[in-house]
Tab-separated table of C-alpha atoms and ligand atoms in Angstrom:
chain	number	residue	atom	x	y	z
A	7	UNK	CA	15.317	-11.153	8.784
A	8	UNK	CA	18.071	-8.849	10.049
A	9	UNK	CA	17.168	-5.255	10.992
A	10	UNK	CA	16.727	-2.964	7.970
A	11	UNK	CA	19.932	-1.192	6.978
A	12	UNK	CA	19.752	2.407	8.220
A	13	UNK	CA	20.897	3.557	4.750
A	14	UNK	CA	17.852	1.989	3.004
A	15	UNK	CA	15.585	4.438	1.161
A	16	UNK	CA	12.324	4.337	3.099
A	17	UNK	CA	8.721	4.048	1.909
A	18	UNK	CA	5.266	4.605	3.352
A	19	UNK	CA	1.679	3.792	2.413
A	20	UNK	CA	0.026	6.986	1.184
A	21	UNK	CA	-3.256	5.654	-0.157
A	22	UNK	CA	-5.383	2.534	0.043
A	23	UNK	CA	-8.561	1.032	-1.370
A	24	UNK	CA	-10.821	-1.996	-1.051
A	25	UNK	CA	-13.197	-3.840	-3.379
A	26	UNK	CA	-15.699	-6.609	-2.736
A	27	UNK	CA	-18.112	-8.229	-5.212
A	28	UNK	CA	-21.830	-7.450	-4.804
A	29	UNK	CA	-23.072	-11.027	-4.368
A	30	UNK	CA	-23.398	-12.025	-0.711
A	31	UNK	CA	-23.423	-15.729	0.180
A	32	UNK	CA	-24.623	-16.275	3.739
A	33	UNK	CA	-24.139	-19.367	5.881
A	34	UNK	CA	-27.866	-19.998	5.404
A	35	UNK	CA	-27.303	-20.098	1.624
A	36	UNK	CA	-24.623	-22.775	2.133
A	37	UNK	CA	-26.856	-24.679	4.545
A	38	UNK	CA	-29.359	-24.995	1.696
A	39	UNK	CA	-26.827	-26.639	-0.639
A	40	UNK	CA	-24.598	-28.817	1.596
A	41	UNK	CA	-24.559	-30.668	4.911
A	42	UNK	CA	-23.543	-27.795	7.171
A	43	UNK	CA	-25.156	-25.221	9.436
A	44	UNK	CA	-24.900	-21.536	10.224
A	45	UNK	CA	-24.157	-22.423	13.846
A	46	UNK	CA	-21.289	-24.796	12.940
A	47	UNK	CA	-19.662	-22.316	10.543
A	48	UNK	CA	-19.885	-19.382	12.984
A	49	UNK	CA	-18.577	-21.396	15.931
A	50	UNK	CA	-15.766	-23.217	14.114
A	51	UNK	CA	-14.608	-20.385	11.814
A	52	UNK	CA	-16.124	-17.013	12.825
A	53	UNK	CA	-17.512	-16.513	9.308
A	54	UNK	CA	-21.117	-15.317	8.839
A	55	UNK	CA	-21.105	-14.413	5.150
A	56	UNK	CA	-18.781	-13.892	2.208
A	57	UNK	CA	-18.779	-12.108	-1.167
A	58	UNK	CA	-18.281	-13.815	-4.522
A	59	UNK	CA	-18.086	-12.695	-8.142
A	60	UNK	CA	-16.041	-10.687	-10.604
A	61	UNK	CA	-12.618	-11.459	-11.973
A	62	UNK	CA	-9.239	-10.956	-10.347
A	63	UNK	CA	-8.535	-8.159	-12.838
A	64	UNK	CA	-11.857	-6.351	-12.332
A	65	UNK	CA	-11.624	-6.387	-8.521
A	66	UNK	CA	-7.975	-5.286	-8.704
A	67	UNK	CA	-8.818	-2.378	-10.984
A	68	UNK	CA	-11.538	-1.278	-8.548
A	69	UNK	CA	-9.364	-1.377	-5.407
A	70	UNK	CA	-6.360	0.002	-7.285
A	71	UNK	CA	-8.353	2.974	-8.591
A	72	UNK	CA	-9.508	3.763	-5.044
A	73	UNK	CA	-5.956	3.549	-3.682
A	74	UNK	CA	-4.658	5.899	-6.405
A	75	UNK	CA	-7.466	8.390	-5.666
A	76	UNK	CA	-6.820	8.143	-1.911
A	77	UNK	CA	-3.109	8.903	-2.440
A	78	UNK	CA	-3.971	11.640	-4.938
A	79	UNK	CA	-1.409	10.403	-7.458
A	80	UNK	CA	-1.451	10.373	-11.233
A	81	UNK	CA	-1.547	6.757	-12.532
A	82	UNK	CA	1.243	7.685	-14.944
A	83	UNK	CA	3.552	8.345	-11.984
A	84	UNK	CA	3.430	4.737	-10.733
A	85	UNK	CA	6.769	3.002	-11.350
A	86	UNK	CA	5.684	-0.600	-10.760
A	87	UNK	CA	2.546	-2.654	-10.195
A	88	UNK	CA	2.712	-5.739	-7.979
A	89	UNK	CA	-0.377	-7.941	-7.946
A	90	UNK	CA	-0.448	-10.602	-5.262
A	91	UNK	CA	-2.821	-13.347	-6.350
A	92	UNK	CA	-3.289	-17.110	-6.204
A	93	UNK	CA	-6.132	-16.978	-8.715
A	94	UNK	CA	-4.892	-15.236	-11.872
A	95	UNK	CA	-7.517	-14.862	-14.597
A	96	UNK	CA	-5.233	-16.599	-17.093
A	97	UNK	CA	-2.029	-18.622	-16.843
A	98	UNK	CA	-0.447	-16.168	-19.303
A	99	UNK	CA	-0.237	-13.205	-19.352
A	100	UNK	CA	0.044	-12.268	-15.695
A	101	UNK	CA	-3.198	-10.672	-14.494
A	102	UNK	CA	-1.143	-7.631	-13.461
A	103	UNK	CA	-0.744	-6.862	-17.205
A	104	UNK	CA	-4.547	-6.588	-17.578
A	105	UNK	CA	-4.737	-4.453	-14.430
A	106	UNK	CA	-1.870	-2.210	-15.571
A	107	UNK	CA	-3.773	-1.461	-18.790
A	108	UNK	CA	-7.123	-1.100	-17.019
A	109	UNK	CA	-5.734	1.494	-14.612
A	110	UNK	CA	-3.867	3.409	-17.309
A	111	UNK	CA	-0.466	2.746	-15.727
A	112	UNK	CA	2.756	3.010	-17.738
A	113	UNK	CA	5.080	0.789	-15.751
A	114	UNK	CA	6.354	-2.713	-15.151
A	115	UNK	CA	3.775	-5.124	-13.788
A	116	UNK	CA	4.098	-8.588	-12.315
A	117	UNK	CA	2.198	-11.101	-10.206
A	118	UNK	CA	3.367	-12.532	-6.887
A	119	UNK	CA	1.931	-15.841	-5.712
A	120	UNK	CA	2.629	-16.653	-2.080
A	121	UNK	CA	-0.970	-17.698	-1.340
A	122	UNK	CA	-2.496	-15.964	1.684
A	123	UNK	CA	0.866	-14.479	2.722
A	124	UNK	CA	1.151	-12.747	-0.664
A	125	UNK	CA	0.222	-9.185	0.263
A	126	UNK	CA	2.930	-9.051	2.943
A	127	UNK	CA	5.432	-10.634	0.527
A	128	UNK	CA	4.409	-7.908	-1.939
A	129	UNK	CA	4.923	-5.204	0.666
A	130	UNK	CA	8.491	-6.401	1.192
A	131	UNK	CA	9.066	-6.436	-2.584
A	132	UNK	CA	7.563	-2.927	-2.969
A	133	UNK	CA	9.889	-1.599	-0.278
A	134	UNK	CA	12.795	-3.326	-2.044
A	135	UNK	CA	11.946	-1.617	-5.360
A	136	UNK	CA	11.784	1.740	-3.615
A	137	UNK	CA	15.116	1.089	-1.891
A	138	UNK	CA	16.710	0.735	-5.351
A	139	UNK	CA	15.137	3.830	-6.884
A	140	UNK	CA	11.405	3.473	-7.625
A	141	UNK	CA	9.300	6.418	-6.403
A	142	UNK	CA	5.843	4.845	-6.296
A	143	UNK	CA	4.620	1.267	-6.352
A	144	UNK	CA	1.003	0.137	-6.530
A	145	UNK	CA	0.572	-3.047	-4.505
A	146	UNK	CA	-2.677	-4.984	-4.912
A	147	UNK	CA	-3.799	-8.201	-3.223
A	148	UNK	CA	-6.722	-9.925	-4.934
A	149	UNK	CA	-8.228	-13.383	-5.018
A	150	UNK	CA	-11.316	-14.914	-6.578
A	151	UNK	CA	-11.230	-18.221	-4.753
A	152	UNK	CA	-14.893	-18.900	-5.526
A	153	UNK	CA	-13.667	-19.920	-9.001
A	154	UNK	CA	-11.490	-22.754	-7.659
A	155	UNK	CA	-13.675	-23.932	-4.778
A	156	UNK	CA	-15.680	-27.139	-5.152
A	157	UNK	CA	-19.132	-25.858	-4.139
A	158	UNK	CA	-20.129	-29.329	-2.962
A	159	UNK	CA	-17.171	-29.648	-0.541
A	160	UNK	CA	-18.147	-28.380	2.911
A	161	UNK	CA	-14.514	-28.584	4.010
A	162	UNK	CA	-13.516	-25.637	1.783
A	163	UNK	CA	-16.675	-23.980	0.393
A	164	UNK	CA	-17.577	-22.481	3.776
A	165	UNK	CA	-14.213	-20.714	4.080
A	166	UNK	CA	-13.067	-19.158	0.829
A	167	UNK	CA	-14.308	-16.092	-1.053
A	168	UNK	CA	-13.381	-13.128	-3.254
A	169	UNK	CA	-12.056	-9.613	-2.652
A	170	UNK	CA	-9.280	-7.108	-3.236
A	171	UNK	CA	-7.226	-4.550	-1.320
A	172	UNK	CA	-4.640	-2.103	-2.652
A	173	UNK	CA	-1.999	0.295	-1.377
A	174	UNK	CA	0.156	3.011	-2.906
A	175	UNK	CA	3.657	2.641	-1.472
A	176	UNK	CA	5.750	5.797	-1.928
A	177	UNK	CA	9.337	6.817	-1.267
A	178	UNK	CA	9.660	9.106	1.742
A	179	UNK	CA	12.596	10.846	3.381
A	180	UNK	CA	14.213	8.913	6.207
A	181	UNK	CA	13.727	5.367	7.346
A	182	UNK	CA	10.147	4.887	6.140
A	183	UNK	CA	7.318	3.016	7.770
A	184	UNK	CA	8.441	-0.603	7.336
A	185	UNK	CA	10.332	-1.310	10.546
A	186	UNK	CA	10.771	-5.077	10.266
A	187	UNK	CA	9.664	-7.949	8.060
A	188	UNK	CA	9.873	-11.685	7.619
A	189	UNK	CA	9.003	-14.090	4.810
A	190	UNK	CA	9.061	-17.853	5.055
A	191	UNK	CA	7.965	-20.988	3.174
A	192	UNK	CA	8.013	-24.739	3.734
A	193	UNK	CA	7.432	-26.498	0.423
A	194	UNK	CA	7.470	-29.896	2.101
A	195	UNK	CA	3.922	-29.060	3.298
A	196	UNK	CA	2.575	-28.350	-0.196
A	197	UNK	CA	0.119	-31.262	-0.124
A	198	UNK	CA	-1.775	-29.761	2.835
A	199	UNK	CA	-3.431	-27.136	0.640
A	200	UNK	CA	-3.252	-27.195	-3.122
A	201	UNK	CA	-5.138	-26.757	-6.386
A	202	UNK	CA	-4.004	-28.370	-9.631
A	203	UNK	CA	-4.192	-26.191	-12.764
A	204	UNK	CA	-7.861	-26.217	-13.778
A	205	UNK	CA	-8.834	-28.101	-10.604
A	206	UNK	CA	-10.327	-27.414	-7.184
A	207	UNK	CA	-8.861	-26.598	-3.785
A	208	UNK	CA	-7.944	-29.547	-1.567
A	209	UNK	CA	-7.147	-28.988	2.079
A	210	UNK	CA	-6.176	-30.912	5.183
A	211	UNK	CA	-7.888	-28.385	7.439
A	212	UNK	CA	-6.810	-29.823	10.771
A	213	UNK	CA	-3.118	-29.943	9.894
A	214	UNK	CA	-3.189	-26.498	8.266
A	215	UNK	CA	-4.800	-25.182	11.453
A	216	UNK	CA	-2.148	-26.794	13.660
A	217	UNK	CA	0.780	-25.450	11.633
A	218	UNK	CA	-0.811	-22.038	11.027
A	219	UNK	CA	-0.720	-21.010	14.667
A	220	UNK	CA	2.918	-22.022	15.026
A	221	UNK	CA	4.187	-20.331	11.855
A	222	UNK	CA	2.213	-17.119	12.492
A	223	UNK	CA	3.712	-16.794	15.960
A	224	UNK	CA	7.192	-17.645	14.698
A	225	UNK	CA	7.038	-15.128	11.851
A	226	UNK	CA	5.540	-12.370	14.019
A	227	UNK	CA	8.294	-12.827	16.589
A	228	UNK	CA	10.948	-12.522	13.869
A	229	UNK	CA	9.451	-9.241	12.578
A	230	UNK	CA	9.145	-7.841	16.095
A	231	UNK	CA	12.778	-8.709	16.798
A	232	UNK	CA	13.956	-7.234	13.463
A	233	UNK	CA	12.076	-4.008	14.177
A	234	UNK	CA	13.365	-3.713	17.734
A	235	UNK	CA	9.801	-3.528	19.063
A	236	UNK	CA	7.792	-5.703	21.430
A	237	UNK	CA	4.161	-6.791	21.456
A	238	UNK	CA	3.418	-4.011	23.963
A	239	UNK	CA	4.373	-1.418	21.325
A	240	UNK	CA	1.861	-2.816	18.813
A	241	UNK	CA	-1.393	-0.852	18.490
A	242	UNK	CA	-3.040	-3.228	16.032
A	243	UNK	CA	-2.495	-6.744	14.699
A	244	UNK	CA	-3.785	-7.519	11.229
A	245	UNK	CA	-3.809	-11.317	10.940
A	246	UNK	CA	-4.688	-13.362	7.880
A	247	UNK	CA	-8.472	-13.767	8.077
A	248	UNK	CA	-8.707	-17.567	7.912
A	249	UNK	CA	-10.402	-18.712	11.088
A	250	UNK	CA	-11.187	-16.805	14.291
A	251	UNK	CA	-9.866	-19.715	16.360
A	252	UNK	CA	-6.490	-19.588	14.564
A	253	UNK	CA	-6.327	-15.833	15.134
A	254	UNK	CA	-7.190	-16.070	18.817
A	255	UNK	CA	-4.743	-18.962	19.441
A	256	UNK	CA	-1.918	-17.043	17.734
A	257	UNK	CA	-2.740	-13.824	19.623
A	258	UNK	CA	-2.845	-15.690	22.899
A	259	UNK	CA	0.594	-17.193	22.283
A	260	UNK	CA	1.974	-13.800	21.275
A	261	UNK	CA	0.432	-12.159	24.354
A	262	UNK	CA	-1.682	-9.746	22.307
A	263	UNK	CA	-5.324	-9.104	23.363
A	264	UNK	CA	-7.997	-9.805	20.736
A	265	UNK	CA	-9.210	-6.214	21.190
A	266	UNK	CA	-6.113	-5.148	19.234
A	267	UNK	CA	-6.912	-7.253	16.161
A	268	UNK	CA	-8.415	-6.004	12.911
A	269	UNK	CA	-11.159	-8.413	11.854
A	270	UNK	CA	-13.152	-8.552	8.629
A	271	UNK	CA	-13.538	-12.335	8.614
A	272	UNK	CA	-17.214	-12.451	9.609
A	273	UNK	CA	-18.225	-10.472	6.506
A	274	UNK	CA	-15.541	-11.511	3.988
A	275	UNK	CA	-14.528	-15.109	4.751
A	276	UNK	CA	-11.006	-16.075	3.707
A	277	UNK	CA	-10.031	-13.973	0.678
A	278	UNK	CA	-6.368	-15.099	0.641
A	279	UNK	CA	-4.207	-12.312	-0.869
A	280	UNK	CA	-6.938	-9.753	-0.118
A	281	UNK	CA	-7.446	-10.847	3.460
A	282	UNK	CA	-4.864	-8.667	5.212
A	283	UNK	CA	-5.441	-5.471	3.182
A	284	UNK	CA	-9.241	-5.794	3.483
A	285	UNK	CA	-9.064	-6.048	7.295
A	286	UNK	CA	-6.292	-3.447	7.605
A	287	UNK	CA	-7.877	-0.787	5.421
A	288	UNK	CA	-11.363	-1.338	6.854
A	289	UNK	CA	-9.851	-0.543	10.268
A	290	UNK	CA	-8.178	2.552	8.791
A	291	UNK	CA	-11.439	3.688	7.172
A	292	UNK	CA	-13.223	3.170	10.506
A	293	UNK	CA	-10.769	5.537	12.220
A	294	UNK	CA	-9.200	2.790	14.339
A	295	UNK	CA	-5.650	3.836	13.392
A	296	UNK	CA	-3.917	7.110	14.130
A	297	UNK	CA	-0.650	8.256	12.563
A	298	UNK	CA	2.281	6.780	14.460
A	299	UNK	CA	0.479	3.563	15.449
A	300	UNK	CA	2.549	0.416	15.033
A	301	UNK	CA	0.767	-2.294	13.072
A	302	UNK	CA	1.792	-5.957	13.009
A	303	UNK	CA	0.743	-7.754	9.816
A	304	UNK	CA	0.926	-11.535	9.943
A	305	UNK	CA	-0.178	-14.072	7.374
A	306	UNK	CA	0.180	-17.747	6.500
A	307	UNK	CA	-0.938	-19.818	3.568
A	308	UNK	CA	-0.449	-22.656	1.121
A	309	UNK	CA	3.166	-23.435	0.454
A	310	UNK	CA	3.182	-23.346	3.460
A	311	UNK	CA	4.157	-19.730	3.446
A	312	UNK	CA	4.226	-17.234	6.274
A	313	UNK	CA	4.953	-13.521	6.251
A	314	UNK	CA	4.839	-10.678	8.712
A	315	UNK	CA	5.803	-7.030	8.995
A	316	UNK	CA	5.857	-4.260	11.561
A	317	UNK	CA	4.674	-1.046	9.922
A	318	UNK	CA	4.265	2.455	11.311
A	319	UNK	CA	0.880	3.798	10.165
A	320	UNK	CA	1.309	7.127	8.419
A	321	UNK	CA	-2.314	8.196	8.053
A	322	UNK	CA	-4.516	9.276	5.188
A	323	UNK	CA	-3.435	10.740	1.910
A	324	UNK	CA	-0.053	12.105	0.940
A	325	UNK	CA	2.312	12.922	3.845
B	407	LIG	O1	-5.635	-19.632	4.157
B	407	LIG	C1	-5.420	-20.832	4.793
B	407	LIG	C2	-6.627	-21.652	4.613
B	407	LIG	N1	-6.966	-22.735	5.431
B	407	LIG	C3	-7.238	-22.677	6.753
B	407	LIG	O2	-6.999	-21.733	7.441
B	407	LIG	C4	-7.894	-23.913	7.304
B	407	LIG	C5	-7.555	-24.179	8.736
B	407	LIG	N2	-8.457	-25.141	9.284
B	407	LIG	C6	-9.688	-24.800	9.718
B	407	LIG	O3	-10.074	-23.650	9.660
B	407	LIG	C7	-10.535	-25.885	10.349
B	407	LIG	O4	-9.771	-27.061	10.456
B	407	LIG	C8	-11.851	-26.169	9.570
B	407	LIG	C9	-12.799	-24.989	9.690
B	407	LIG	C10	-11.560	-26.456	8.105
B	407	LIG	C11	-12.522	-27.381	10.178
B	407	LIG	O5	-12.762	-27.146	11.560
B	407	LIG	P1	-12.351	-28.227	12.642
B	407	LIG	O6	-12.726	-27.706	13.959
B	407	LIG	O7	-10.912	-28.603	12.419
B	407	LIG	O8	-13.322	-29.411	12.280
B	407	LIG	P2	-12.979	-30.940	12.032
B	407	LIG	O9	-12.376	-31.113	10.676
B	407	LIG	O10	-12.236	-31.465	13.220
B	407	LIG	O11	-14.404	-31.577	12.058
B	407	LIG	C12	-15.186	-31.663	13.260
B	407	LIG	C13	-16.522	-32.258	12.903
B	407	LIG	C14	-16.423	-33.529	12.072
B	407	LIG	O12	-17.495	-34.358	12.431
B	407	LIG	P3	-17.303	-35.576	13.455
B	407	LIG	O13	-16.266	-36.458	12.831
B	407	LIG	O14	-16.835	-34.944	14.735
B	407	LIG	O15	-18.662	-36.178	13.541
B	407	LIG	C15	-16.616	-33.055	10.655
B	407	LIG	O16	-17.096	-34.040	9.803
B	407	LIG	O17	-17.256	-31.318	12.095
B	407	LIG	C16	-17.624	-31.944	10.857
B	407	LIG	N3	-17.564	-30.911	9.821
B	407	LIG	C17	-18.599	-30.112	9.534
B	407	LIG	N4	-19.838	-30.040	10.018
B	407	LIG	C18	-20.646	-29.089	9.522
B	407	LIG	C19	-16.512	-30.577	9.038
B	407	LIG	N5	-16.844	-29.545	8.247
B	407	LIG	C20	-18.132	-29.250	8.526
B	407	LIG	C21	-19.024	-28.282	8.031
B	407	LIG	N6	-20.273	-28.244	8.569
B	407	LIG	N7	-18.687	-27.408	7.082
């Protein structure tokens, strides 16, 4: 993407929240029901356990409520709700409608489906809405992949799980915190990872792995170039939490040390739309980010989509 126009009305994240279901499924639990092992899953993916349960709407309401409280804003002042999800509770209406009502919002609400890249797609859309006049957008990324996983398929059941992360994106004076962004898709690769309506996830794991590293690096480089920054300026990378080996291969190619990554994978598994916000906001809650830090978000997913952004962290609560 070209550099942001200097005249664009800027936005910043002023509040965030996370939500995970209570039920923990460990690798040992999976070992008991399919031909796999804790050792194999840890070594090949970096995942130790994952959370499952709840609906996309209920998890979204939980993370959204926390983000609104963190920002200290009245729900009635939100101008738009964007819910990134690959697992809506119903085909119609959009799950964002249920969440809008559940949170007591009085605004437009719509779903975005760009698979695991969805939260970063949503961040670009939220900034776009603010550029054309919205004051506050609630952006939520939620997936309940446990509902579409075949729990007898060791190829997918070990990876995917449920969770939600949310951010309040507000208009600010000046350029705002989004310095560069990129979104991409290659529909010719749709058969590598798909789920028919009412069906289960099917995945060519090896080929997804191979392409993932390439498209993450490509997208990250585009966002860095658009923002006029280099990898040395980046304080933290928040990659899509799919597989620790994908993350480390992409970081190596980008020349970014693993010590700069935000990781939640071991405890959450792959939560698709929730993956980036869960890792990002856990790092923020742990005090790993200070205002002014540059954060590189980079995701990939079914579609095959990719998305990245360079964001200046603005810190807790309202600026
Ligand atoms: O959001 C995007 C979502 N998708 C992804 O990010 C998926 C990307 N791909 C991956 O993460 C990896 O390809 C997997 C984790 C899915 C698989 O890891 P891999 O290193 O590519 O394993 P593999 O498919 O090459 O299989 C290696 C061996 C095979 O056995 P043989 O033929 O060497 O005897 C598999 O049958 O491991 C076996 N295997 C397993 N063993 C124990 C495959 N899955 C499992 C399993 N437990 N769950």
